[in-house]
Tab-separated table of C-alpha atoms in Angstrom:
chain	number	residue	atom	x	y	z
A	1318	MET	CA	-6.970	-0.848	8.848
A	1319	THR	CA	-6.309	2.768	7.880
A	1320	ASP	CA	-8.014	6.124	8.149
A	1321	TYR	CA	-6.460	7.248	4.870
A	1322	VAL	CA	-8.874	8.337	2.147
A	1323	LEU	CA	-7.562	8.570	-1.401
A	1324	SER	CA	-8.256	12.086	-2.685
A	1325	GLU	CA	-9.407	12.709	-6.221
A	1326	ALA	CA	-6.286	14.823	-6.753
A	1327	THR	CA	-3.983	11.934	-5.808
A	1328	ARG	CA	-6.083	9.478	-7.829
A	1329	ALA	CA	-5.706	11.724	-10.890
A	1330	LYS	CA	-1.926	11.838	-10.437
A	1331	PHE	CA	-1.652	8.044	-10.237
A	1332	LYS	CA	-3.728	7.710	-13.423
A	1333	LYS	CA	-0.701	9.188	-15.250
A	1334	ILE	CA	2.017	7.225	-13.402
A	1335	SER	CA	3.426	3.868	-14.495
A	1336	THR	CA	3.786	0.884	-12.206
A	1337	ALA	CA	7.489	0.937	-13.087
A	1338	SER	CA	7.936	4.413	-11.589
A	1339	ILE	CA	6.015	3.379	-8.483
A	1340	ALA	CA	8.189	0.270	-8.090
A	1341	THR	CA	11.339	2.403	-8.217
A	1342	ALA	CA	9.996	4.920	-5.689
A	1343	LEU	CA	9.040	2.116	-3.306
A	1344	PHE	CA	12.430	0.443	-3.773
A	1345	LYS	CA	14.096	3.683	-2.637
A	1346	ARG	CA	12.129	3.302	0.599
A	1347	GLY	CA	13.213	-0.314	1.077
A	1348	LEU	CA	9.971	-1.867	-0.202
A	1349	ARG	CA	10.941	-4.543	-2.731
A	1350	ASN	CA	7.873	-6.784	-2.908
A	1351	GLN	CA	4.903	-4.618	-3.852
A	1352	PHE	CA	4.273	-5.856	-7.419
A	1353	ILE	CA	1.557	-8.508	-7.533
A	1354	GLN	CA	3.130	-11.547	-9.146
A	1355	GLY	CA	1.427	-13.603	-11.823
A	1356	VAL	CA	-1.498	-11.331	-12.705
A	1357	VAL	CA	-2.182	-9.676	-16.055
A	1358	PRO	CA	-4.983	-7.499	-17.448
A	1359	VAL	CA	-7.978	-9.491	-18.628
A	1360	ALA	CA	-8.015	-6.903	-21.433
A	1361	PRO	CA	-5.834	-3.786	-21.797
A	1362	LYS	CA	-7.545	-0.521	-20.881
A	1363	ALA	CA	-6.741	3.003	-22.013
A	1364	GLU	CA	-6.857	4.318	-18.449
A	1365	ALA	CA	-4.960	3.036	-15.414
A	1366	MET	CA	-6.708	1.381	-12.471
A	1367	VAL	CA	-6.420	3.382	-9.240
A	1368	GLY	CA	-8.237	2.726	-5.977
A	1369	GLN	CA	-7.976	1.611	-2.387
A	1370	ALA	CA	-8.072	-2.089	-1.577
A	1371	PHE	CA	-11.203	-3.893	-0.424
A	1372	THR	CA	-10.289	-7.533	0.131
A	1373	LEU	CA	-11.776	-11.011	-0.108
A	1374	ARG	CA	-9.916	-14.052	1.243
A	1375	TYR	CA	-10.396	-17.569	-0.070
A	1376	ILE	CA	-9.176	-20.711	1.676
A	1377	PRO	CA	-8.969	-24.218	0.161
A	1378	ALA	CA	-12.431	-25.670	-0.290
A	1379	ARG	CA	-13.511	-28.661	1.762
A	1380	GLU	CA	-16.128	-30.701	-0.036
A	1381	ASP	CA	-18.604	-30.980	2.831
A	1382	ARG	CA	-18.666	-27.207	3.228
A	1383	ASN	CA	-19.009	-26.147	-0.403
A	1384	PRO	CA	-21.921	-27.751	-2.240
A	1385	ILE	CA	-23.558	-25.660	-4.960
A	1386	THR	CA	-26.369	-24.817	-2.536
A	1387	VAL	CA	-24.126	-22.480	-0.499
A	1388	PHE	CA	-24.883	-19.772	-3.063
A	1389	GLN	CA	-28.460	-19.703	-1.755
A	1390	ASN	CA	-27.119	-18.193	1.466
A	1391	PRO	CA	-27.619	-14.390	1.297
A	1392	ASN	CA	-24.535	-13.992	3.489
A	1393	HIS	CA	-22.183	-15.907	1.217
A	1394	PRO	CA	-18.925	-13.874	1.439
A	1395	GLN	CA	-18.235	-13.853	-2.295
A	1396	ARG	CA	-21.656	-12.395	-3.069
A	1397	VAL	CA	-21.493	-9.987	-0.116
A	1398	ALA	CA	-18.106	-8.700	-1.288
A	1399	MET	CA	-19.587	-7.838	-4.686
A	1400	GLU	CA	-22.405	-5.914	-3.011
A	1401	THR	CA	-20.324	-4.094	-0.374
A	1402	CYS	CA	-17.086	-3.113	-2.110
A	1403	PRO	CA	-17.331	0.704	-1.982
A	1404	PRO	CA	-17.471	2.705	-5.215
A	1405	GLY	CA	-14.022	3.860	-6.264
A	1406	GLN	CA	-12.256	0.972	-4.509
A	1407	VAL	CA	-10.593	-2.148	-5.931
A	1408	LEU	CA	-11.775	-5.619	-4.946
A	1409	VAL	CA	-8.643	-7.708	-4.314
A	1410	MET	CA	-8.994	-11.486	-4.018
A	1411	ASP	CA	-6.606	-13.918	-2.367
A	1412	ALA	CA	-6.856	-17.238	-4.198
A	1413	ARG	CA	-3.462	-18.530	-3.019
A	1414	LYS	CA	-2.216	-18.209	-6.632
A	1415	ASP	CA	-4.400	-21.184	-7.557
A	1416	ALA	CA	-6.111	-20.531	-10.897
A	1417	ARG	CA	-7.461	-24.032	-11.422
A	1418	ALA	CA	-10.899	-22.704	-10.413
A	1419	ALA	CA	-12.448	-19.291	-10.900
A	1420	THR	CA	-12.714	-16.684	-8.159
A	1421	ALA	CA	-15.592	-14.924	-9.961
A	1422	GLY	CA	-17.313	-14.735	-13.324
A	1423	SER	CA	-18.706	-12.109	-15.649
A	1424	ILE	CA	-22.101	-11.750	-13.927
A	1425	LEU	CA	-20.603	-10.932	-10.534
A	1426	ILE	CA	-17.857	-8.728	-11.970
A	1427	THR	CA	-20.404	-6.870	-14.099
A	1428	ARG	CA	-22.392	-6.160	-10.938
A	1429	LEU	CA	-19.192	-4.940	-9.261
A	1430	ALA	CA	-18.469	-2.626	-12.202
A	1431	LEU	CA	-22.007	-1.226	-12.285
A	1432	ARG	CA	-21.742	-0.449	-8.572
A	1433	GLY	CA	-18.792	1.825	-9.368
A	1434	ALA	CA	-15.763	-0.199	-8.312
A	1435	ALA	CA	-12.438	1.065	-9.642
A	1436	GLY	CA	-11.269	-2.441	-10.553
A	1437	VAL	CA	-10.795	-6.056	-9.515
A	1438	VAL	CA	-7.634	-8.106	-8.949
A	1439	SER	CA	-7.376	-11.846	-8.345
A	1440	ASP	CA	-4.291	-14.046	-8.204
A	1441	GLY	CA	-6.567	-16.868	-9.320
A	1442	GLY	CA	-8.798	-17.388	-12.329
A	1443	PHE	CA	-11.920	-15.771	-13.776
A	1444	ARG	CA	-14.622	-17.597	-15.699
A	1445	ASP	CA	-16.361	-15.939	-18.649
A	1446	ALA	CA	-13.183	-13.888	-19.057
A	1447	GLU	CA	-14.211	-12.486	-22.424
A	1448	GLY	CA	-17.222	-10.804	-20.838
A	1449	ILE	CA	-15.097	-9.385	-18.027
A	1450	GLY	CA	-12.598	-8.058	-20.545
A	1451	ALA	CA	-15.374	-6.220	-22.382
A	1452	LEU	CA	-16.240	-4.157	-19.306
A	1453	ASP	CA	-14.906	-0.609	-18.959
A	1454	MET	CA	-13.660	-1.453	-15.452
A	1455	PRO	CA	-10.063	-2.765	-15.318
A	1456	ALA	CA	-9.674	-6.392	-14.216
A	1457	TYR	CA	-6.551	-8.445	-13.490
A	1458	TYR	CA	-6.240	-12.200	-13.101
A	1459	ALA	CA	-3.875	-15.137	-13.474
A	1460	LYS	CA	-5.731	-16.803	-16.368
A	1461	PRO	CA	-9.168	-17.926	-17.562
A	1462	SER	CA	-10.685	-20.761	-15.566
A	1463	ALA	CA	-14.097	-22.345	-16.188
A	1464	PRO	CA	-14.660	-24.348	-12.949
A	1465	THR	CA	-16.728	-22.606	-10.276
A	1466	ASN	CA	-14.871	-21.264	-7.260
A	1467	LEU	CA	-16.511	-23.921	-5.058
A	1468	THR	CA	-14.382	-26.552	-6.783
A	1469	LEU	CA	-11.233	-25.382	-4.982
A	1470	HIS	CA	-11.969	-22.185	-3.042
A	1471	GLU	CA	-14.107	-21.210	-0.069
A	1472	ALA	CA	-14.752	-17.474	0.294
A	1473	LEU	CA	-14.265	-16.784	3.975
A	1474	ASP	CA	-13.220	-13.272	5.036
A	1475	ILE	CA	-14.046	-9.784	3.794
A	1476	ASN	CA	-11.796	-6.748	4.184
A	1477	VAL	CA	-8.997	-8.369	6.169
A	1478	PRO	CA	-5.255	-8.399	5.390
A	1479	ILE	CA	-4.562	-10.887	2.603
A	1480	SER	CA	-1.858	-12.119	0.289
A	1481	CYS	CA	-2.352	-11.514	-3.428
A	1482	GLY	CA	0.357	-12.685	-5.802
A	1483	ASP	CA	2.834	-12.916	-2.889
A	1484	VAL	CA	2.177	-9.313	-1.789
A	1485	ALA	CA	0.669	-8.363	1.563
A	1486	VAL	CA	-2.444	-6.297	0.873
A	1487	PHE	CA	-4.090	-4.400	3.704
A	1488	PRO	CA	-7.554	-2.854	3.387
A	1489	GLY	CA	-7.096	0.755	2.324
A	1490	ASP	CA	-3.769	0.247	0.541
A	1491	VAL	CA	-3.674	2.029	-2.815
A	1492	LEU	CA	-3.528	-0.147	-5.938
A	1493	VAL	CA	-2.337	1.141	-9.287
A	1494	GLY	CA	-2.652	-1.084	-12.342
A	1495	ASP	CA	-1.449	-0.588	-15.905
A	1496	ARG	CA	-0.620	-2.906	-18.809
A	1497	ASP	CA	2.417	-4.244	-16.917
A	1498	GLY	CA	0.471	-5.283	-13.827
A	1499	VAL	CA	-0.485	-4.034	-10.373
A	1500	MET	CA	1.480	-2.245	-7.643
A	1501	VAL	CA	0.375	-2.111	-4.000
A	1502	ILE	CA	1.190	1.157	-2.214
A	1503	PRO	CA	0.977	1.377	1.585
A	1504	ALA	CA	-1.692	3.971	2.306
A	1505	HIS	CA	0.563	6.247	4.368
A	1506	LEU	CA	2.941	6.642	1.399
A	1507	ALA	CA	0.369	7.272	-1.307
A	1508	ASP	CA	0.309	11.068	-1.416
A	1509	GLU	CA	4.073	11.556	-1.319
A	1510	LEU	CA	4.630	8.857	-3.938
A	1511	ALA	CA	2.097	10.483	-6.248
A	1512	ASP	CA	4.076	13.721	-6.147
A	1513	GLU	CA	7.479	12.058	-6.429
A	1514	CYS	CA	6.468	9.782	-9.280
A	1515	THR	CA	4.856	12.647	-11.184
A	1516	ASN	CA	8.290	14.282	-11.260
A	1517	MET	CA	9.919	10.965	-12.218
A	1518	GLU	CA	7.540	10.541	-15.140
A	1519	SER	CA	8.338	14.067	-16.304
A	1520	TYR	CA	12.083	13.414	-16.322
A	1521	GLU	CA	11.703	10.016	-18.010
A	1522	ASP	CA	9.617	11.560	-20.793
A	1523	PHE	CA	12.454	14.046	-21.318
A	1524	VAL	CA	15.039	11.236	-21.285
A	1525	LEU	CA	13.106	9.208	-23.848
A	1526	GLU	CA	13.013	12.196	-26.198
A	1527	GLN	CA	16.764	12.634	-25.781
A	1528	VAL	CA	17.482	8.938	-26.392
A	1529	LYS	CA	15.322	8.911	-29.522
A	1530	ALA	CA	17.329	11.920	-30.703
A	1531	GLY	CA	20.558	9.937	-30.302
A	1532	GLU	CA	21.726	10.960	-26.812
A	1533	ALA	CA	23.823	8.465	-24.798
A	1534	ILE	CA	22.437	7.110	-21.522
A	1535	ILE	CA	25.522	7.663	-19.348
A	1536	GLY	CA	25.193	10.929	-17.487
A	1537	LEU	CA	21.594	11.291	-18.642
A	1538	TYR	CA	19.835	8.438	-16.844
A	1539	PRO	CA	20.347	8.932	-13.971
A	1540	CYS	CA	21.196	12.582	-14.420
A	1541	THR	CA	24.799	13.182	-13.318
A	1542	LYS	CA	25.733	15.941	-15.752
A	1543	GLU	CA	24.763	19.557	-15.197
A	1544	GLU	CA	24.234	20.073	-18.925
A	1545	HIS	CA	21.403	17.528	-18.895
A	1546	GLN	CA	19.825	19.122	-15.834
A	1547	GLN	CA	19.835	22.479	-17.563
A	1548	LYS	CA	18.328	20.999	-20.722
A	1549	TYR	CA	15.657	19.285	-18.622
A	1550	GLN	CA	14.680	22.505	-16.864
A	1551	ALA	CA	14.372	24.229	-20.249
A	1552	TRP	CA	12.301	21.277	-21.534
A	1553	ARG	CA	9.982	21.483	-18.514
A	1554	LYS	CA	9.398	25.161	-19.075
A	1555	GLU	CA	8.742	24.635	-22.776
A	1556	ASN	CA	6.343	21.728	-22.175
A	1557	GLY	CA	4.639	22.926	-19.020
A	1558	ARG	CA	5.932	19.946	-17.031
C-alpha cells in the first residue's frame, strides 16, 4: 500500500514522543480519528511501541468453516501472519471490536516476538494474557478472553486495509503505542510528524517545569507571551533541547 520505509532515525524519535502529542499534530492536519479505541496495554512497558502496520483481518466465524481442524492447514491465515509479519513491524488485528473470543494466545504471540516484531495490536481479546504481558514486546488488546478465535472469528486476509478500534489502518502506516494507547500515523506524514512532535515534547517539558514552579497557564500554554518564548529558548540552550 505504500513504498514508505520507517527509518531508524524516525523510529528513535517516535520512541520519545507521546501519543497525546501525535494526536494533536494530526488534529492540526484535520485527522481526528487516528487513536485506536478500546485497546490498552496488556502490560505497561518502559519503551514505546513503534513500527509499521502489518495487518490481519478477521470476519465473523461460520460454524461449518471453523472446526478445530482448520489449524492443521499450513496456510491458515492466523498462523501465516505470525510467521510472515516482518521484523520491526506491528501486527494489527481487526476483530470488529469483539473480545468475546481471543484473536491469539501466548504461544503465537511469543513466536511473533521472537521473530522480531515491534508489537501487536488487537481490538479483540487475547488468551493467556499473563504470558503475553510478560514478553518484552509491547502488546495491546481489548481484554483477556479464553475462548479460541474459532469460536467467533475467522482469520481471512493478510496485509490488507482493515479497521482496528474504529480506525482505518493501511499496511505500512506507522503505529506508536504508549501507556495511553495506540496512534495510527499515515505513512506519508510520519517523518514530518516525528520532527514536529519532537519540538512539541520539548516545549511541553518546559511548560511542565514552569507549572510545577507556580507559573499560570494563560500565555504559557499555548505560548502567546514573548517573555515565555524567551525563557523557553534559554531553557532549550541550557538543557540541550
